[in-house]
PDB file of C-alpha atoms in Angstrom:
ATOM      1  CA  UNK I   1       0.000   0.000   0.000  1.00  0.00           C
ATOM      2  CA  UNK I   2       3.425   2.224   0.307  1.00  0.00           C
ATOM      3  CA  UNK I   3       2.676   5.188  -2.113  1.00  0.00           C
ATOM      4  CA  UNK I   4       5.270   5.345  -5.312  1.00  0.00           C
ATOM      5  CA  UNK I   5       8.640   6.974  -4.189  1.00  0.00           C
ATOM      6  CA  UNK I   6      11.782   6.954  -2.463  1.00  0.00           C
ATOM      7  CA  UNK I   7      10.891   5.938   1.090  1.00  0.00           C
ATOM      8  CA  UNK I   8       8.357   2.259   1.728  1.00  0.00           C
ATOM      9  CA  UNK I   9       7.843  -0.025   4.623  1.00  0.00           C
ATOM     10  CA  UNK I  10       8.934  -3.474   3.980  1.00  0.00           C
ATOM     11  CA  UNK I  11       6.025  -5.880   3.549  1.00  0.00           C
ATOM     12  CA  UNK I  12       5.704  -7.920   6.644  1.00  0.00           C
ATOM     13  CA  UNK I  13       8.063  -6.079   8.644  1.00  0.00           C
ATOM     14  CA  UNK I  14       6.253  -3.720  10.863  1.00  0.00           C
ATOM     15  CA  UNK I  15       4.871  -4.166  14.270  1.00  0.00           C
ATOM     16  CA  UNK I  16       2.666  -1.055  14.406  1.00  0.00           C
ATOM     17  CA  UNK I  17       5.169   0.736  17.044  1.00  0.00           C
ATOM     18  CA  UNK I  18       3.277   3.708  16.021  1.00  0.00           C
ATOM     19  CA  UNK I  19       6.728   6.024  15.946  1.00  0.00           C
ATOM     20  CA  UNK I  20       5.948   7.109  12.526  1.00  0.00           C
ATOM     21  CA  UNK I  21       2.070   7.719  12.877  1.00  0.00           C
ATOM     22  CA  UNK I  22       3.135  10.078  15.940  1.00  0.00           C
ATOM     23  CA  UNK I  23       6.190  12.114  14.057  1.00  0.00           C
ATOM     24  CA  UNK I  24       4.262  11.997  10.824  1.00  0.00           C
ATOM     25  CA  UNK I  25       0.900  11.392  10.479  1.00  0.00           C
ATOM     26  CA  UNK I  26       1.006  13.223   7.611  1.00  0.00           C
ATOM     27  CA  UNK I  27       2.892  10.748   5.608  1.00  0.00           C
ATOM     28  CA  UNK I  28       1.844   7.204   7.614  1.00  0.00           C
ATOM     29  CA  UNK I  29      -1.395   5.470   7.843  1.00  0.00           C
ATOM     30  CA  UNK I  30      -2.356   1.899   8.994  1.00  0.00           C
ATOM     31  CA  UNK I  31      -3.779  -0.622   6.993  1.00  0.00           C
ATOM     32  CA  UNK I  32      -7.832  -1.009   7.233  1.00  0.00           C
ATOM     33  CA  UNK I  33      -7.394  -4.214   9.409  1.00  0.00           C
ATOM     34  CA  UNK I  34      -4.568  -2.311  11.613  1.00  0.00           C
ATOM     35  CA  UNK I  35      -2.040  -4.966  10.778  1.00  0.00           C
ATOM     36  CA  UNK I  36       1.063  -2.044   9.509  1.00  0.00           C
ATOM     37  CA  UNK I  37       1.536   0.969   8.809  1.00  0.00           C
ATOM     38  CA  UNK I  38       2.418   2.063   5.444  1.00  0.00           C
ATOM     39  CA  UNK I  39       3.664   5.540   3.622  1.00  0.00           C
ATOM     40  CA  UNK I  40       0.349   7.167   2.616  1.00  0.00           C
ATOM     41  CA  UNK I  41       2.720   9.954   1.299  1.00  0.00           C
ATOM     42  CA  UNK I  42       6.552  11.346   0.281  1.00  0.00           C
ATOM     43  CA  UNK I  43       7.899  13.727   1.934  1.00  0.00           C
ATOM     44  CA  UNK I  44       7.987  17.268  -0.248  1.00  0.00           C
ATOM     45  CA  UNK I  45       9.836  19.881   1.878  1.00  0.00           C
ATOM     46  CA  UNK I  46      12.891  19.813   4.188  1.00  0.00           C
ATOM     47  CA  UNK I  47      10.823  19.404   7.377  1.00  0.00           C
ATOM     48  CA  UNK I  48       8.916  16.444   6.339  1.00  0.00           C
ATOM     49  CA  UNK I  49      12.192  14.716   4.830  1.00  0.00           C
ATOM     50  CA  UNK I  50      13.986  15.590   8.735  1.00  0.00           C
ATOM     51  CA  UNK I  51      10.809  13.437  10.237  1.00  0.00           C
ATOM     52  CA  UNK I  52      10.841  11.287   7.836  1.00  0.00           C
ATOM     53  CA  UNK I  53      14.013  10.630   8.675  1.00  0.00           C
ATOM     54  CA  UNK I  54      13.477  10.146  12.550  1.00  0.00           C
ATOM     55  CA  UNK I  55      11.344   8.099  11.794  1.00  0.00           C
ATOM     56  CA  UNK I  56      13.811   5.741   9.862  1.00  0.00           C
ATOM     57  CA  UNK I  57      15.978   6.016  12.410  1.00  0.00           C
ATOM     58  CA  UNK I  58      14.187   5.183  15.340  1.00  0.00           C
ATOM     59  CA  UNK I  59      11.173   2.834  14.235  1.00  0.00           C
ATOM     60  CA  UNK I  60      11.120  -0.629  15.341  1.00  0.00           C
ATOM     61  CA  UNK I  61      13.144  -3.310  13.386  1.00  0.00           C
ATOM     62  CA  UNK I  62      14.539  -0.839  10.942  1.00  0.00           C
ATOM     63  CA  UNK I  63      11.417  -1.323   8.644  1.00  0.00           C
ATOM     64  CA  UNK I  64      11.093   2.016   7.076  1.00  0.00           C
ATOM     65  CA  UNK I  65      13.675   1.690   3.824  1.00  0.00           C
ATOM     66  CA  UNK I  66      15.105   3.946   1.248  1.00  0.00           C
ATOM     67  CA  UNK I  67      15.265   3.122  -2.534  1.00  0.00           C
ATOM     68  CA  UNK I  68      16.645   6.044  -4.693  1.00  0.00           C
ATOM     69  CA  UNK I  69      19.887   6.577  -6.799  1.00  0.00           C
ATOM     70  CA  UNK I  70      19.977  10.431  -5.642  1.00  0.00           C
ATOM     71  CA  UNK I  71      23.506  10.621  -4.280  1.00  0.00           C
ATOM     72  CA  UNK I  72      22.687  13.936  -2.183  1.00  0.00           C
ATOM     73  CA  UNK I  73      19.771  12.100  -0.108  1.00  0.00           C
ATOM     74  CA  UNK I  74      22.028   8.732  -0.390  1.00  0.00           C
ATOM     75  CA  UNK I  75      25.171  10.789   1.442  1.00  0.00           C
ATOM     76  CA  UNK I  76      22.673  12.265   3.898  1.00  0.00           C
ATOM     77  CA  UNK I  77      21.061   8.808   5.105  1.00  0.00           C
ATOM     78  CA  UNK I  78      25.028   7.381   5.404  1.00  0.00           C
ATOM     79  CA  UNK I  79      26.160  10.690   7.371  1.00  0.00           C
ATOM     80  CA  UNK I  80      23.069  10.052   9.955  1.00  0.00           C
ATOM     81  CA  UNK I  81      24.269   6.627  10.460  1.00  0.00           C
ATOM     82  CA  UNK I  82      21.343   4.957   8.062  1.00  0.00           C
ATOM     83  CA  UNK I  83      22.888   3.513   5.392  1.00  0.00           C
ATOM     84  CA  UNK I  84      21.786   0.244   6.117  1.00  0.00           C
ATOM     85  CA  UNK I  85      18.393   1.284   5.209  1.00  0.00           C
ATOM     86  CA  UNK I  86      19.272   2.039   1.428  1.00  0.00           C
ATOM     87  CA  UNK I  87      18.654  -0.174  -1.025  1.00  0.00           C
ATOM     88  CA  UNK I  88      19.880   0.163  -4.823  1.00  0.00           C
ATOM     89  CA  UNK I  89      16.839   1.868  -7.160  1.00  0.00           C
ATOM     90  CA  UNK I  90      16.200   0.422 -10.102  1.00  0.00           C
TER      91      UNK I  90
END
């Protein structure tokens, strides 16, 4: 249900810790049957991209990921100590 773009949550892989519906309820909602949470929408500005990335950072088993060849956002995501949350675009 992610919405096409750069940032997802893997399928299966969140436990509804509700971090990201609490930083950004403006870019999470929860399935109909409340089973995950899913990105309902990108983020467009600098401040939603910062929560955004607080909530990479500190939701539950690392289940917010990052697919994008932009080198800029890449760099950014390595610097804050979440490159293991990139995966190769493609």
């Amino acid at each position: 249900m992610n919405v096409e773009g750069s940032f997802y949550v893997g399928d299966g892989c969140c436990t509804l810790c509700m971090l990201p519906q609490i930083l950004a309820p403006d870019m999470f909602r929860n399935t109909p049957d409340d089973d995950h949470c899913y990105v309902y929408q990108q983020p467009e500005n600098e401040e939603q991209l910062k929560r955004m990335l607080e909530c990479v950072n500190g939701a539950e088993f690392a289940c917010i990921w990052r697919k994008s060849s932009d080198p800029q956002l890449r760099l950014r995501l390595i610097r804050e100590g979440l490159g293991d949350q990139l995966v190769d675009a493609s």
